[in-house]
XYZ file of C-alpha atoms in Angstrom:
657
model
C 154.364 130.087 -10.478
C 158.002 130.488 -9.519
C 158.694 133.144 -12.160
C 155.898 135.482 -10.992
C 158.022 136.969 -8.186
C 160.439 138.332 -10.800
C 157.752 140.604 -12.289
C 156.730 144.064 -11.017
C 153.396 144.280 -9.177
C 151.748 146.061 -12.118
C 152.638 143.246 -14.509
C 151.459 140.667 -11.989
C 148.077 142.394 -11.809
C 147.888 142.592 -15.580
C 148.699 138.892 -16.020
C 146.164 138.007 -13.334
C 143.480 140.091 -15.039
C 144.176 138.547 -18.452
C 143.948 135.046 -16.972
C 140.696 135.983 -15.216
C 139.311 137.381 -18.492
C 140.220 134.176 -20.350
C 138.594 132.121 -17.601
C 135.450 134.278 -17.754
C 135.123 133.952 -21.532
C 135.722 130.209 -21.293
C 133.084 129.750 -18.601
C 130.585 131.952 -20.427
C 130.870 130.604 -23.982
C 132.762 127.287 -23.867
C 131.899 125.627 -20.586
C 128.096 125.541 -21.205
C 128.604 123.554 -24.402
C 131.374 121.253 -23.184
C 129.900 120.538 -19.751
C 126.223 120.907 -20.409
C 125.391 117.495 -19.022
C 123.166 115.201 -21.027
C 122.509 116.039 -24.675
C 118.951 117.302 -24.812
C 116.483 116.081 -27.437
C 114.948 118.415 -29.998
C 111.527 118.442 -31.571
C 111.350 116.956 -35.063
C 108.420 117.891 -37.310
C 106.290 118.983 -34.391
C 107.060 115.985 -32.128
C 109.302 115.985 -29.013
C 110.139 112.369 -28.137
C 110.888 112.117 -24.404
C 109.985 108.439 -23.992
C 113.607 107.543 -23.158
C 114.219 110.647 -21.088
C 114.611 110.070 -17.345
C 113.535 113.344 -15.711
C 114.725 112.261 -12.269
C 118.213 111.550 -13.571
C 118.666 114.008 -16.434
C 116.531 116.919 -15.314
C 114.248 119.267 -17.228
C 114.333 119.892 -20.971
C 114.006 122.962 -23.174
C 111.344 122.567 -25.848
C 113.573 123.459 -28.802
C 113.310 122.236 -32.349
C 110.665 122.147 -35.072
C 107.233 123.191 -33.870
C 104.147 123.100 -36.037
C 103.327 126.685 -37.027
C 99.966 127.860 -38.390
C 100.012 131.543 -39.444
C 96.953 133.802 -39.291
C 94.922 131.191 -37.442
C 94.117 130.135 -33.879
C 93.764 126.355 -34.160
C 91.149 124.660 -32.035
C 92.520 123.001 -28.890
C 89.681 120.469 -29.097
C 90.422 119.354 -32.671
C 93.866 120.710 -33.606
C 94.537 118.285 -36.441
C 91.587 119.594 -38.458
C 93.096 123.110 -38.514
C 96.523 122.317 -39.963
C 95.805 123.097 -43.620
C 98.305 125.941 -43.796
C 100.707 124.464 -41.249
C 104.460 124.437 -41.599
C 107.356 123.524 -39.339
C 109.443 126.354 -37.848
C 112.552 126.418 -35.765
C 111.724 127.444 -32.207
C 112.718 129.708 -30.541
C 112.764 132.133 -33.456
C 111.114 135.308 -34.663
C 108.171 134.374 -36.823
C 108.641 137.114 -39.456
C 109.576 134.840 -42.361
C 106.947 132.142 -41.798
C 103.713 133.843 -42.721
C 102.184 132.724 -45.993
C 102.016 136.174 -47.536
C 104.517 137.412 -50.071
C 106.606 139.447 -47.645
C 107.796 138.890 -44.107
C 105.831 140.614 -41.388
C 106.503 141.122 -37.676
C 102.856 141.856 -36.850
C 100.073 139.325 -36.810
C 98.831 136.237 -35.006
C 99.483 132.507 -35.278
C 99.376 129.148 -33.519
C 102.198 126.891 -32.355
C 101.711 123.180 -31.736
C 104.039 120.574 -30.214
C 103.281 116.940 -29.423
C 105.334 115.652 -26.458
C 105.773 111.882 -26.061
C 106.286 111.140 -22.371
C 107.937 108.207 -20.576
C 105.648 105.426 -19.444
C 104.583 105.648 -15.813
C 106.499 102.478 -14.920
C 109.737 104.136 -16.113
C 109.651 106.564 -13.218
C 111.120 105.740 -9.833
C 108.407 107.655 -8.015
C 105.356 105.880 -6.590
C 103.304 109.067 -6.729
C 101.962 110.289 -10.102
C 104.308 112.725 -11.780
C 103.248 116.381 -11.702
C 104.746 118.159 -14.688
C 105.279 121.867 -15.155
C 105.985 124.363 -17.922
C 107.984 127.551 -17.574
C 107.066 130.179 -20.147
C 109.918 132.692 -20.497
C 109.479 135.094 -23.400
C 106.632 134.972 -25.905
C 105.999 138.199 -27.766
C 103.624 139.791 -27.058
C 100.458 137.952 -25.874
C 99.545 134.279 -25.727
C 97.337 131.515 -24.343
C 98.722 128.079 -23.467
C 96.703 124.872 -23.892
C 97.818 121.380 -22.847
C 95.657 118.497 -24.055
C 92.886 120.965 -24.853
C 92.883 122.538 -21.379
C 93.871 126.238 -21.057
C 96.637 126.370 -18.440
C 97.929 129.905 -18.680
C 97.880 133.159 -20.586
C 99.424 136.609 -20.669
C 97.437 139.419 -22.189
C 94.845 138.731 -24.876
C 96.061 137.190 -28.164
C 93.458 138.758 -30.440
C 93.256 138.593 -34.226
C 93.488 142.377 -34.620
C 95.026 145.320 -32.812
C 91.653 146.307 -31.342
C 91.009 142.887 -29.756
C 94.567 142.330 -28.569
C 96.264 143.203 -25.271
C 100.033 142.660 -24.816
C 101.743 141.202 -21.748
C 105.036 139.362 -21.373
C 106.861 138.009 -18.324
C 108.031 134.564 -17.084
C 105.610 132.307 -15.230
C 105.039 128.639 -14.349
C 102.025 126.365 -14.847
C 101.568 122.902 -13.342
C 99.691 120.046 -14.954
C 98.824 116.458 -14.145
C 99.083 114.865 -17.596
C 97.095 111.689 -17.976
C 98.604 109.177 -20.315
C 101.934 109.314 -22.085
C 101.327 112.170 -24.481
C 100.905 115.918 -24.112
C 99.696 118.177 -26.889
C 100.876 121.764 -26.392
C 99.155 124.557 -28.314
C 100.019 128.255 -28.120
C 97.873 131.058 -29.502
C 100.266 133.986 -30.018
C 99.661 137.532 -31.214
C 101.938 140.524 -31.741
C 100.666 143.883 -32.976
C 103.245 146.128 -31.264
C 106.823 145.056 -31.739
C 108.120 145.742 -35.234
C 111.160 143.475 -34.826
C 108.938 140.427 -34.723
C 106.776 138.159 -32.616
C 106.651 134.513 -31.611
C 108.526 132.371 -29.116
C 111.765 134.183 -28.276
C 113.042 131.897 -25.511
C 112.313 128.157 -25.318
C 109.676 126.819 -22.978
C 111.078 124.646 -20.190
C 109.389 121.342 -19.347
C 110.012 118.973 -16.449
C 108.724 117.831 -13.115
C 107.122 120.472 -10.929
C 110.015 120.407 -8.441
C 112.598 120.875 -11.190
C 110.821 123.804 -12.830
C 109.982 125.560 -9.543
C 113.511 125.062 -8.212
C 115.000 126.342 -11.472
C 112.854 129.471 -11.385
C 113.736 130.131 -7.751
C 117.422 129.735 -8.606
C 117.129 132.206 -11.491
C 115.251 134.675 -9.280
C 117.854 134.312 -6.531
C 120.646 134.947 -9.060
C 118.907 138.085 -10.313
C 118.172 139.241 -6.764
C 121.765 138.701 -5.644
C 123.132 140.783 -8.512
C 120.493 143.491 -8.053
C 121.305 143.755 -4.336
C 125.021 143.861 -5.120
C 124.519 146.624 -7.684
C 122.318 148.631 -5.321
C 124.861 148.297 -2.499
C 127.596 149.484 -4.846
C 125.389 152.394 -5.906
C 124.728 153.354 -2.262
C 128.417 153.054 -1.411
C 129.454 155.264 -4.323
C 126.654 157.680 -3.497
C 128.066 158.125 0.017
C 131.567 158.593 -1.370
C 130.299 161.126 -3.891
C 128.519 163.091 -1.154
C 131.919 163.606 0.493
C 133.918 163.975 -2.723
C 131.604 165.735 -5.156
C 134.479 166.587 -7.468
C 135.051 162.906 -8.170
C 132.433 162.677 -10.904
C 133.277 159.085 -11.790
C 131.645 158.069 -8.489
C 128.389 159.660 -9.657
C 128.570 157.970 -13.060
C 129.299 154.591 -11.489
C 126.386 155.038 -9.081
C 124.022 155.839 -11.975
C 125.415 152.937 -13.965
C 124.724 150.545 -11.067
C 121.184 151.909 -10.681
C 120.540 151.530 -14.422
C 121.936 147.988 -14.390
C 119.838 146.967 -11.395
C 116.704 148.404 -13.011
C 117.572 146.593 -16.244
C 117.754 143.271 -14.375
C 114.458 144.030 -12.634
C 112.714 144.489 -15.998
C 114.453 141.666 -17.888
C 115.296 138.018 -17.298
C 112.864 137.006 -14.499
C 111.350 140.524 -14.529
C 111.202 140.803 -10.752
C 109.826 144.329 -10.900
C 106.611 143.056 -12.492
C 106.288 140.434 -9.767
C 106.433 143.132 -7.074
C 104.641 145.982 -8.868
C 101.797 145.577 -11.351
C 103.222 147.808 -14.077
C 101.416 148.316 -17.383
C 103.023 146.622 -20.375
C 104.089 149.870 -22.053
C 105.673 151.170 -18.815
C 108.000 148.268 -18.184
C 108.873 147.891 -21.879
C 109.849 151.577 -21.909
C 111.887 150.973 -18.740
C 113.617 148.060 -20.451
C 114.798 150.299 -23.260
C 115.631 153.319 -21.095
C 117.833 151.224 -18.816
C 119.925 150.111 -21.805
C 120.525 153.804 -22.549
C 121.517 154.444 -18.937
C 123.894 151.477 -18.903
C 125.773 152.387 -22.075
C 125.833 156.149 -21.452
C 126.961 156.111 -17.812
C 129.475 153.330 -18.465
C 131.007 155.479 -21.203
C 130.975 158.622 -19.026
C 132.588 156.653 -16.209
C 135.407 155.498 -18.481
C 136.149 158.811 -20.175
C 136.124 160.635 -16.825
C 138.980 158.379 -15.801
C 140.703 158.613 -19.186
C 139.638 161.947 -20.726
C 142.633 162.117 -23.049
C 141.665 158.810 -24.705
C 138.327 160.027 -26.073
C 137.392 162.829 -28.453
C 134.847 165.466 -27.424
C 133.159 165.183 -30.807
C 132.482 161.483 -30.181
C 130.994 162.291 -26.783
C 128.702 164.834 -28.420
C 127.513 162.277 -30.976
C 126.868 159.702 -28.245
C 124.911 162.224 -26.185
C 122.782 163.199 -29.198
C 122.006 159.551 -29.972
C 121.167 158.737 -26.338
C 118.950 161.809 -25.944
C 117.248 161.050 -29.269
C 116.440 157.456 -28.329
C 115.321 158.536 -24.850
C 112.768 160.874 -26.412
C 111.791 158.129 -28.855
C 111.136 155.593 -26.085
C 109.323 158.071 -23.850
C 107.082 159.875 -26.322
C 106.273 157.366 -29.063
C 104.443 154.019 -28.927
C 106.279 150.725 -29.341
C 104.719 150.250 -32.759
C 106.756 153.264 -33.916
C 109.980 153.186 -31.903
C 110.533 149.453 -32.417
C 111.163 150.247 -36.091
C 114.412 151.903 -34.987
C 115.524 149.256 -32.495
C 117.891 147.440 -34.908
C 119.892 150.646 -35.247
C 120.006 150.981 -31.468
C 121.405 147.463 -31.160
C 124.030 148.263 -33.772
C 124.917 151.345 -31.731
C 125.280 149.176 -28.600
C 127.663 146.864 -30.422
C 129.755 149.818 -31.613
C 129.821 151.310 -28.105
C 131.019 148.052 -26.554
C 133.823 147.827 -29.105
C 134.739 151.498 -28.652
C 134.844 151.309 -24.843
C 136.888 148.136 -25.033
C 139.335 149.926 -27.354
C 139.709 152.775 -24.832
C 140.429 150.335 -22.034
C 142.929 148.367 -24.095
C 144.702 151.602 -24.948
C 144.752 152.513 -21.251
C 146.338 149.161 -20.471
C 148.850 149.703 -23.264
C 150.050 153.014 -21.820
C 150.538 151.389 -18.415
C 147.702 152.898 -16.386
C 147.795 151.559 -12.851
C 144.051 150.980 -12.606
C 143.452 149.912 -16.214
C 143.552 146.149 -15.452
C 140.403 146.480 -13.338
C 138.599 148.273 -16.145
C 139.870 145.776 -18.692
C 138.403 142.884 -16.727
C 135.173 144.833 -16.319
C 135.091 145.455 -20.069
C 135.573 141.771 -20.841
C 132.730 140.914 -18.468
C 130.537 143.578 -20.063
C 131.456 142.306 -23.499
C 130.458 138.750 -22.536
C 127.117 139.956 -21.260
C 126.602 142.184 -24.298
C 127.440 139.395 -26.742
C 124.983 137.104 -24.985
C 122.293 139.768 -25.198
C 122.980 140.483 -28.861
C 122.980 136.772 -29.731
C 119.546 136.490 -28.151
C 118.368 139.348 -30.335
C 119.449 137.330 -33.358
C 117.762 134.166 -32.031
C 121.014 132.461 -30.987
C 120.260 131.108 -27.526
C 123.157 130.023 -25.333
C 122.831 127.399 -22.585
C 122.039 128.886 -19.201
C 124.984 129.966 -17.075
C 124.801 131.801 -13.735
C 125.320 135.535 -14.342
C 129.017 135.447 -13.490
C 129.778 138.089 -16.116
C 127.641 140.740 -14.416
C 128.992 139.803 -11.013
C 132.596 140.085 -12.195
C 131.789 143.315 -14.023
C 130.351 144.931 -10.889
C 133.120 143.673 -8.648
C 135.798 144.813 -11.108
C 134.432 148.344 -11.174
C 134.150 148.256 -7.401
C 137.809 147.298 -7.179
C 138.597 150.186 -9.503
C 136.586 152.686 -7.452
C 138.172 151.405 -4.239
C 141.617 151.607 -5.795
C 140.985 155.189 -6.894
C 139.557 156.133 -3.487
C 142.455 154.591 -1.560
C 144.884 156.262 -3.944
C 143.203 159.629 -3.339
C 143.249 159.145 0.428
C 146.903 158.189 0.236
C 147.652 161.374 -1.677
C 145.754 163.434 0.907
C 147.634 161.693 3.704
C 150.977 162.314 1.999
C 150.125 165.962 1.384
C 149.063 166.387 5.001
C 152.233 164.726 6.223
C 154.279 166.856 3.856
C 152.604 169.995 5.194
C 153.370 169.021 8.779
C 156.952 168.277 7.873
C 157.318 171.626 6.107
C 155.855 173.380 9.134
C 158.195 171.453 11.400
C 161.189 172.253 9.241
C 160.209 175.911 9.255
C 159.706 175.908 12.999
C 163.093 174.303 13.486
C 164.612 177.084 11.402
C 163.110 179.825 13.614
C 166.166 180.238 15.822
C 166.662 183.858 16.790
C 169.912 185.410 15.596
C 170.289 187.100 18.974
C 170.073 183.689 20.700
C 172.877 182.387 18.511
C 174.955 185.517 19.115
C 174.271 185.504 22.844
C 175.121 181.805 23.145
C 178.363 182.281 21.266
C 179.201 185.348 23.358
C 178.445 183.413 26.531
C 180.673 180.553 25.438
C 183.384 183.037 24.411
C 183.297 184.696 27.840
C 184.188 181.399 29.500
C 187.061 180.530 27.183
C 189.665 182.438 29.213
C 188.136 182.180 32.688
C 186.648 178.662 32.615
C 187.855 176.874 29.461
C 186.491 173.489 30.542
C 183.027 174.936 31.057
C 183.305 176.708 27.680
C 184.133 173.345 26.131
C 181.073 171.767 27.768
C 178.833 174.614 26.645
C 180.193 174.378 23.129
C 179.189 170.702 23.133
C 175.698 171.599 24.340
C 175.476 174.300 21.675
C 176.482 171.754 19.033
C 173.827 169.326 20.332
C 171.203 172.051 20.223
C 172.038 173.017 16.654
C 172.175 169.400 15.517
C 168.688 168.585 16.841
C 167.225 171.926 15.755
C 168.396 171.566 12.151
C 167.702 167.852 11.770
C 165.279 168.229 8.830
C 165.748 164.601 7.734
C 164.034 163.096 10.767
C 160.602 164.676 11.008
C 158.550 161.888 12.548
C 155.015 162.608 13.845
C 156.237 161.668 17.321
C 159.592 161.127 19.003
C 160.675 159.540 22.285
C 160.672 161.927 25.232
C 164.411 161.359 25.757
C 165.126 162.757 22.294
C 163.000 165.858 22.908
C 164.550 166.305 26.316
C 168.078 166.230 24.874
C 167.234 169.360 22.887
C 165.551 171.000 25.893
C 168.456 170.172 28.201
C 171.014 171.645 25.775
C 168.929 174.808 25.478
C 168.526 175.139 29.252
C 172.232 174.763 29.916
C 173.051 177.501 27.420
C 170.428 179.862 28.849
C 171.404 179.160 32.435
C 175.059 179.837 31.602
C 174.004 183.110 30.017
C 171.710 184.402 32.776
C 173.435 182.826 35.748
C 171.594 182.981 39.057
C 168.814 185.185 37.720
C 167.368 182.066 36.067
C 166.394 179.204 38.368
C 165.348 175.926 36.744
C 163.462 173.104 38.467
C 162.914 169.820 36.622
C 160.784 166.805 37.514
C 160.099 164.766 34.359
C 160.808 161.203 35.504
C 157.224 160.100 34.823
C 157.541 161.081 31.154
C 160.599 159.041 30.261
C 158.650 156.222 28.511
C 156.266 158.327 26.413
C 156.403 159.750 22.904
C 155.333 163.260 21.985
C 155.339 165.519 18.901
C 158.846 166.888 18.253
C 159.588 170.473 19.276
C 156.492 170.592 21.470
C 158.314 171.378 24.729
C 161.342 173.565 23.871
C 159.308 176.480 22.359
C 157.172 176.603 25.526
C 160.302 176.867 27.695
C 161.799 179.516 25.405
C 158.610 181.607 25.639
C 158.595 181.237 29.432
C 162.177 182.522 29.689
C 162.029 185.335 27.121
C 158.526 186.684 27.771
C 158.132 185.731 31.415
C 161.180 185.453 33.627
C 163.573 187.762 31.745
C 160.981 190.561 31.679
C 161.666 190.921 35.423
C 164.815 192.767 36.403
C 165.476 190.325 39.210
C 164.816 187.246 37.021
C 162.821 184.286 38.212
C 162.287 180.561 37.978
C 161.134 177.959 35.460
C 159.510 174.746 36.613
C 159.188 171.816 34.152
C 157.155 168.862 35.402
C 155.600 165.647 34.155
C 153.011 163.693 36.084
C 150.511 160.942 35.442
C 146.871 161.952 35.826
C 144.342 159.158 35.350
C 145.408 157.612 32.047
C 147.331 160.610 30.735
C 150.747 162.185 31.102
C 150.614 165.937 31.759
C 153.622 168.034 30.767
C 153.729 171.533 32.258
C 155.992 174.586 31.953
C 155.447 177.169 34.702
C 157.307 180.448 35.136
C 157.344 183.176 37.789
C 157.453 185.945 35.207
C 155.308 188.992 34.554
C 152.298 187.011 33.357
C 149.942 187.800 30.479
C 147.266 190.522 30.702
C 143.732 189.185 30.464
C 142.905 190.808 27.125
C 146.108 189.516 25.570
C 145.448 186.045 27.004
C 141.910 185.992 25.513
C 143.330 187.052 22.135
C 145.987 184.360 22.330
C 143.489 181.621 23.214
C 141.287 182.766 20.332
C 144.181 182.475 17.900
C 144.968 179.008 19.215
C 141.349 177.917 18.708
C 140.873 174.889 16.441
C 138.517 177.007 14.290
C 141.057 179.751 13.599
C 143.113 179.624 10.417
C 146.735 178.618 10.565
C 147.842 181.889 8.978
C 150.059 183.701 11.462
C 153.008 185.509 9.951
C 155.878 183.038 10.401
C 158.477 185.466 11.711
C 158.734 184.550 15.380
C 158.370 181.675 17.775
C 157.027 183.758 20.653
C 153.553 183.644 22.165
C 152.071 185.480 19.200
C 153.975 183.591 16.497
C 153.942 180.276 14.736
C 155.545 178.374 17.633
C 152.503 177.999 19.889
C 150.120 177.728 16.932
C 152.166 174.920 15.432
C 152.248 173.035 18.725
C 148.503 173.547 19.190
C 147.781 172.373 15.632
C 149.750 169.147 16.029
C 148.453 168.334 19.499
C 144.800 168.791 18.534
C 145.069 166.746 15.318
C 147.032 163.990 17.056
C 145.339 163.744 20.458
C 142.120 165.727 20.096
C 143.060 168.477 22.563
C 145.777 171.065 22.772
C 147.455 173.559 25.087
C 145.972 174.765 28.381
C 147.212 178.269 29.290
C 146.552 180.139 32.514
C 148.245 183.301 33.740
C 148.138 185.849 36.553
C 149.691 189.250 35.929
C 152.950 189.768 37.896
C 152.767 186.220 39.236
C 153.499 184.010 36.260
C 152.155 181.775 33.496
C 151.385 178.061 33.319
C 151.279 176.235 29.972
C 150.509 172.516 29.920
C 149.213 169.741 27.691
C 148.310 166.101 28.121
C 149.174 163.024 26.098
C 147.063 159.846 26.493
C 149.280 156.988 27.627
C 147.538 154.567 25.200
C 148.160 156.898 22.265
C 151.767 157.215 23.269
C 152.118 153.423 23.230
C 150.426 153.144 19.836
C 152.765 155.778 18.420
C 155.686 153.838 19.807
C 154.549 150.613 18.130
C 153.788 152.411 14.849
C 157.213 154.012 14.690
C 158.908 150.770 15.677
C 157.356 148.622 12.948
C 156.109 151.237 10.444
């Protein structure tokens, strides 16, 4: 859109997130109904007419509609019609609570479901081979046996007529059948003596050719697996980040949220955990409920850690009490008891989703930089939560790939990455600011006596050699200009710039000391490199003040640059008094990378901040620092090396950065 470039980046992100949220809601709740392919038939009075249904063209069907329901009775698969005295027709899928023939609804009991499926004639199929059909059973609470044309094809648990003769079990599975003829009679014996919210068929059975049903189940398992792997990878990633940044508690909460979400997917939908580990029914049902607590609690903790001022502590306390209470309920009481309180838990989930969404909307309203990511995550979570809640109330939506969970996880990952990059940027800026402050301070450490001596030296030439005094005054001006240039504190500078400062300093000192100071320079091989600013002049100053000028007769300074292997070595050597061994050991210890950068910043001599500052910058830039060797009464050599590749990289960075 042409007008988008006129908006600030924050508004662009916000508009993009809102459009993505609208697209997500549309795909989750509108697209399945508008683009759901062929209109599927429904059972009418216990009969599903599929005689005109082309499975090869239109695909599998969900066995929705009016099933025959016989409460408090297991009808005979051999003669089902003789057992239909108390039969009625019930909408399926649906909780069976209201369809028993007693005076009040009941969630506990046993019953039979019956559906007669009219199949296409064999000559309507395009396949030469006989058609192998299949059923996918998804969620029947809490035990059942499946019969097709009087033959038992599958069961989970034991659907007994009393609690003592009943054993619960519930997870998706597939059965294949070679139906002879054009009619299939499906009978389900179902029992529920555990779940107080109700029993019966909670998700519709799927029916189609074997290839269609098997492929559909594999696709659903792959979708679950992909999201589980994504969530686990995000959890591992945040776990690593948290191990390095333990103060960033939102990383811990997001990691625990991802783990809870992955465990929730493993125990719901295709229930992959049961396929890989034979867990008892009560264990994985408890896990199902505990993961919902983990999801809502850690999601809330994650949000309020980022926006603590948008939530009240009293609300957090209430949420913690409720979550701890339900955790104890799920862990220490049987399903027969805790399922009585599940409706209130679902109400609490709805309230929490609304409350978290309100926090995020408020964060967006007050212009938080990272709020758009959380807003999109909240919309995705809301879509998933609404779908889950609708299933609780027997409103089944058409199947859609779990795009809401994928977008939710990726949105939070974008948020975590944004926060992490922002933190690293702050650390980088603080580090750069520290170096610049140190550099500015070092530049300010010009000795008053050097200024006085330089001015006196220049003044002494005004009458005798005015032209030389004029030249020295220019050099003095150059020296001061480069020394006090606090506005240009780059990590590295061209060698020519550094040498301009050194050359001005040397000319002033040589004018002051005359022939007692001999200077030898060979730096041609360093002209194309970059180096940290003020890394050479303090070394030369130390060599003159604490080496050469300590001798009554003076001495010499030699400044060289040479290429060694793939490095440029810069060296400052003097013929001064040298450094005693004990003092040299102490100095090297202070310059160690492990020593604190805490010298009293009052000098730039060998014991002051000058050498320590140079050492600090060299080590953190190139990995190695100053090399100092000295012989008493013979002189001192100080040198350091700069990798030629690093110098080139610095040049490119400062050219384009």
